[in-house]
Structures are given as structure tokens and as C-alpha cells.
C-alpha positions as a printed Julia matrix, in Angstrom:
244×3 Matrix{Float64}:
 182.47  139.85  100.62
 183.05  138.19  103.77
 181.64  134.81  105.21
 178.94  136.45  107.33
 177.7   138.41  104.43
 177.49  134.9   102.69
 175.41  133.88  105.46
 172.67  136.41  105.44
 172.75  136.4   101.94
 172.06  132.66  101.55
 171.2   130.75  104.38
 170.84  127.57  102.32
 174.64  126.76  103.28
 176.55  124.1   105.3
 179.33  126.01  106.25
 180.13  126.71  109.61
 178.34  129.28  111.92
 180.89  131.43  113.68
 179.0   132.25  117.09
 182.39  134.09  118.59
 185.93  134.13  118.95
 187.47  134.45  122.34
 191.02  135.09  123.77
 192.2   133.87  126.9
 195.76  134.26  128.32
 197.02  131.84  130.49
 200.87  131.39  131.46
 201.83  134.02  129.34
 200.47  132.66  125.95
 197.38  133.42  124.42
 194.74  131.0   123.78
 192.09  131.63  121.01
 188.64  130.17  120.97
 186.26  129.69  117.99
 183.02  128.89  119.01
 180.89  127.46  115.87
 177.67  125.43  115.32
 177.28  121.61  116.39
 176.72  119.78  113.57
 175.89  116.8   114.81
 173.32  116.76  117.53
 174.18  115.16  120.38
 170.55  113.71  121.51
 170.64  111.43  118.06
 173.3   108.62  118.12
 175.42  108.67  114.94
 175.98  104.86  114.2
 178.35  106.1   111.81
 181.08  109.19  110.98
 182.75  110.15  108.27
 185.92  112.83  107.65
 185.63  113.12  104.13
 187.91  115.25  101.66
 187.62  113.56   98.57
 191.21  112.64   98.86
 192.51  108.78   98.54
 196.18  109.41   99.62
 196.71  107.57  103.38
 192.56  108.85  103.61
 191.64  105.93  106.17
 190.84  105.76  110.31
 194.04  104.45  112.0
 194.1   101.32  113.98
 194.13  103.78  117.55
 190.82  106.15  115.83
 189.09  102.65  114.96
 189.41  101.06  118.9
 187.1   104.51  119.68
 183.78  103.33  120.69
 182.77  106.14  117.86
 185.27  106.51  115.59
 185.77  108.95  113.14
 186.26  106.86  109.58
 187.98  108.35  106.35
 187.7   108.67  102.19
 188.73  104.86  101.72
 186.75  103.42  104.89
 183.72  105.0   103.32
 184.65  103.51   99.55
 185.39  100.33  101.33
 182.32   99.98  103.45
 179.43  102.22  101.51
 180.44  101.46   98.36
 177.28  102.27   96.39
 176.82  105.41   98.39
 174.03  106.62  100.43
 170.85  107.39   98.71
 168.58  110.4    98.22
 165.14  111.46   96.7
 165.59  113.01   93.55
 164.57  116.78   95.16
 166.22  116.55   98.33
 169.54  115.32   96.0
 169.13  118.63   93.68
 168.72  120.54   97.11
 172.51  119.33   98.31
 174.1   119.94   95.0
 173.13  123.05   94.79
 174.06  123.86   98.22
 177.83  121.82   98.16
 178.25  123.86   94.59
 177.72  126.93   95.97
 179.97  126.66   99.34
 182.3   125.2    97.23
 182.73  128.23   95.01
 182.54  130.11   97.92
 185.69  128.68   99.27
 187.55  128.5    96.67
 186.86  132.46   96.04
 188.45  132.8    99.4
 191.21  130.71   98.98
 190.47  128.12  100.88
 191.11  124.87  100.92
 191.84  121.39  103.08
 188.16  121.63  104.47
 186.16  118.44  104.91
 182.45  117.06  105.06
 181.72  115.71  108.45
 178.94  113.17  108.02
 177.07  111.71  110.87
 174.57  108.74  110.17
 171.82  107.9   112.04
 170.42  104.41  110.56
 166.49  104.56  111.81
 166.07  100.04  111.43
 169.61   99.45  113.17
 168.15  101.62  116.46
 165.01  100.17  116.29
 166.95   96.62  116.41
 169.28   97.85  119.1
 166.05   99.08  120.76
 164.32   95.51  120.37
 166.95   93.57  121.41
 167.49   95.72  124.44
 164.05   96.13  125.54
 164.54   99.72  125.62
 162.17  102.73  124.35
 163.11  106.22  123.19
 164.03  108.21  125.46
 165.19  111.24  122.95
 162.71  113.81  124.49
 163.51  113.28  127.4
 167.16  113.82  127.46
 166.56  117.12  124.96
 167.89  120.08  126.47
 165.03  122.85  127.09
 165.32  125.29  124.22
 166.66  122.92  121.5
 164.35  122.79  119.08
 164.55  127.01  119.17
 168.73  126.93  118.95
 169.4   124.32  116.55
 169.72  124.69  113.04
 169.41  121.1   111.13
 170.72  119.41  107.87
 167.15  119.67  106.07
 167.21  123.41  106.86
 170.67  123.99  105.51
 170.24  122.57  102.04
 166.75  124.33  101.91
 166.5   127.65  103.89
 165.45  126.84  106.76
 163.06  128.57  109.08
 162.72  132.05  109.3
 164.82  133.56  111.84
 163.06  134.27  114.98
 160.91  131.2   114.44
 160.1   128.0   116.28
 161.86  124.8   114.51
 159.9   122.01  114.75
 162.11  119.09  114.31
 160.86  115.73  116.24
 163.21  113.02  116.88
 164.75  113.03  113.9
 166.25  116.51  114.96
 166.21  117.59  110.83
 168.35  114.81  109.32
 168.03  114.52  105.85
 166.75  111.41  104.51
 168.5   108.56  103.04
 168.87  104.45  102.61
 172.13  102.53  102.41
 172.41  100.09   99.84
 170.98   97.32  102.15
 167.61   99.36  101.92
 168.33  100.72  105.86
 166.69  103.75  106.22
 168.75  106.6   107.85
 169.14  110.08  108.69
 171.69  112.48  107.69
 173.28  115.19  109.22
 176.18  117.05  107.44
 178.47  119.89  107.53
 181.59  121.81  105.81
 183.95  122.27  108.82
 187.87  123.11  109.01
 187.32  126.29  106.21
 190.24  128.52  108.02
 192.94  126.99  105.77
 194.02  129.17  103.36
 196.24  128.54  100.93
 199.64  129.96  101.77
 202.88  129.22  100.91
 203.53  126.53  103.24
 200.61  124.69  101.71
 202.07  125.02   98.53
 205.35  123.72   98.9
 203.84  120.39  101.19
 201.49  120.14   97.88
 204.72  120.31   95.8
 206.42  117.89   97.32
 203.73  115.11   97.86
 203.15  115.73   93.69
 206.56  115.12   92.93
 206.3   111.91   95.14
 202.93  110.28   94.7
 199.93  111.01   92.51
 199.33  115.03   92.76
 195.42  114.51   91.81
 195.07  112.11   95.35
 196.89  114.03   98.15
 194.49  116.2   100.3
 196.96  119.31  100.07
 195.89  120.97   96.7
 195.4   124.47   95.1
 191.93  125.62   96.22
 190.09  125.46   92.76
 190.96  122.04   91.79
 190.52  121.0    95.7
 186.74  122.25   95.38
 186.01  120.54   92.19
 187.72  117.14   93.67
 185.52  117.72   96.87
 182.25  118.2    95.2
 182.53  115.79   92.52
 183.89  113.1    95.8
 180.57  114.3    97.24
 178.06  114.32   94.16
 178.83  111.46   92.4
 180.19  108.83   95.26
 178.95  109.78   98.75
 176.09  111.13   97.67
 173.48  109.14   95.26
 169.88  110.71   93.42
């Protein structure tokens, strides 16, 4: 089986979509190109990110990532700072577990391993605030790109199938994040994906793992054989990102 077949087969999924891959030699060398699905739309502001592996070993944004004016935060930023997790209805809960379990085992029948959950929040009260206090309207429909709606494939459709292919997506403002409320009782909007799946695990990865086991706690370093890095990752996911 390959990862396309996986696609058509099941297109409840949050791995990556694999549009093309491109050469291009320049001074001699050549340069590949993957071109792959955005997963976070760029027409919805993401008041927070997240890199997440399930991992704890040196998992946190540097000082440099954190002087961004959107930085990328880590495994212990979001233990740190979201502490009792973001979360879901019961049904839209069931739809991610089923859909992390499955790309999970998918991965880890490839081999693959040191992928991550890129998670972009969108908190709905803290725009409307920013909004307020700026005098400011929406101006998300306006700045759309033409043909959008038709291209884009969104968070709500990946954990639950999604339109039919062909079809018109009707996704207003929200652009198909999946619902959710912080502990503060925020409401916000979702949008995740699996991305970095090309690692497989080869020697090399093996000996780093080796040697990071032998030196700190093997069950906390990112660097791990791929079945007990998927069950790390989805329990990390299920039971402490993620909240019914």
C-alpha cells in the first residue's frame, strides 16, 4: 500500500496531501520540491501554534522562535500554558481519535516516525476583543482569494470525510476549524495537521535514539522506534492536547 492509496481509501485523514514533487538544478546541484497542502489557512489569524510530538526532552520554543511576532511553541510551552487542554464535543472528540489512531497506525506500518501535529488556534472572543478595541470589522471575505472555498480542504472535513470530491465546500469565516474552548471558557477554532511523515526510521535514527537512551530518559526523547513513537504521539494527543 502506498500513501496515496491511503488517501482514496480513507479520506478522513490528517496527513499530508502530496500535490507534486519538483526538481530544479541550479549551480550544479539539484534542488527537490514537495509541494503539499496548507494546513493552516492563511485568511484566519492563528493566535496560537503548536509543534507537538509528544516528546518532553528540550520540547520548548527558544528564546530567538519566541521574539517571532508568531511563534511556533513546543510539547512543554503547551503543558505549561494549556494545561487542562483544549476542549471538544463528545462526537467531534470520537471523530479525531479515530482519525489520529488510524494515521498513526498508518505510519508506523511505514516506518515512520519523528512526525509532528501542527496546531493552529484561532480563539473566536480574543478577535472579537482585538476587533473592539481596534474599531475594526472583518474583513475575512474580502481578503479570500477567488476559488478558496473550492481548493481548500479543512480540519472538520479531515476528521469526518469531507465533501465529495468535485463539490463546492462551503466553509464561512471559520474556513472549517474544528470547534473547541480553552479552559478559560474562550471559544476557538481548530485547525490541525500530521506534517514532517518522510522520516523513516533508518539506521542513523537508531543510533541518535541509542545514544540519547543511554543518556537521558529513552521514553522522553523525540527520536524513537516508530511503534512506540505512534503510541507516545497519540496518547500525547488523546489524553493531554486533546479533551472530550
Amino acid at each position: 500500500p502506498t500513501l496515496l492509496q491511503n488517501l482514496n481509501q480513507n479520506p478522513r485523514t490528517l496527513l499530508p496531501k502530496f500535490y507534486g514533487l519538483y526538481c530544479v538544478q541550479s549551480g550544479g546541484k539539484n534542488i527537490r520540491v514537495v509541494v503539499m497542502n496548507n494546513i493552516l489557512p492563511r485568511v484566519v489569524k492563528m493566535h496560537l501554534k503548536f509543534d507537538l510530538k509528544g516528546s518532553t526532552y528540550k520540547r520548548r520554543a527558544s528564546k530567538k522562535e519566541k521574539e517571532k511576532s508568531s511563534p511556533t511553541y513546543k510539547d512543554l510551552d503547551f503543558m505549561q500554558d494549556i494545561p487542562e487542554g483544549l476542549m471538544l464535543d463528545a462526537d467531534t472528540f470520537t471523530a479525531l481519535v479515530k482519525t489520529l489512531q488510524r494515521d498513526c497506525l498508518v505510519l508506523e506500518s511505514f516506518k515512520i516516525m519523528d512526525y509532528s501535529l501542527l496546531l493552529g488556534v484561532h480563539n473566536i472572543d480574543q478577535q472579537e476583543r482585538e476587533q473592539q478595541s481596534e474599531g475594526a470589522h472583518s474583513t475575512s471575505d474580502e481578503k479570500r482569494p477567488v476559488g478558496q472555498k473550492a481548493l481548500y480542504s479543512t480540519a472538520m472535513e479531515s476528521i469526518q470525510g469531507g465533501a465529495v470530491r468535485g463539490e463546492p465546500i462551503d466553509t464561512d469565516d471559520a474556513m472549517g476549524g474544528i470547534p473547541a474552548v480553552n479552559g478559560k471558557g474562550e471559544r476557538l477554532l481548530l485547525h490541525v495537521g500530521i506534517i514532517d511523515i518522510l522520516q523513516s526510521y533508518r539506521f542513523i535514527k537508531r543510533l541518535e535514539h541509542t545514544w540519547k537512551a543511554l543518556v537521558h530518559d529513552g521514553d522522553t526523547v523525540s527520536v524513537h522506534r516508530p511503534s512506540f513513537y505512534a503510541e507516545r504521539f497519540f496518547k500525547f494527543m488523546t489524553n493531554t492536547v486533546f479533551r472530550k
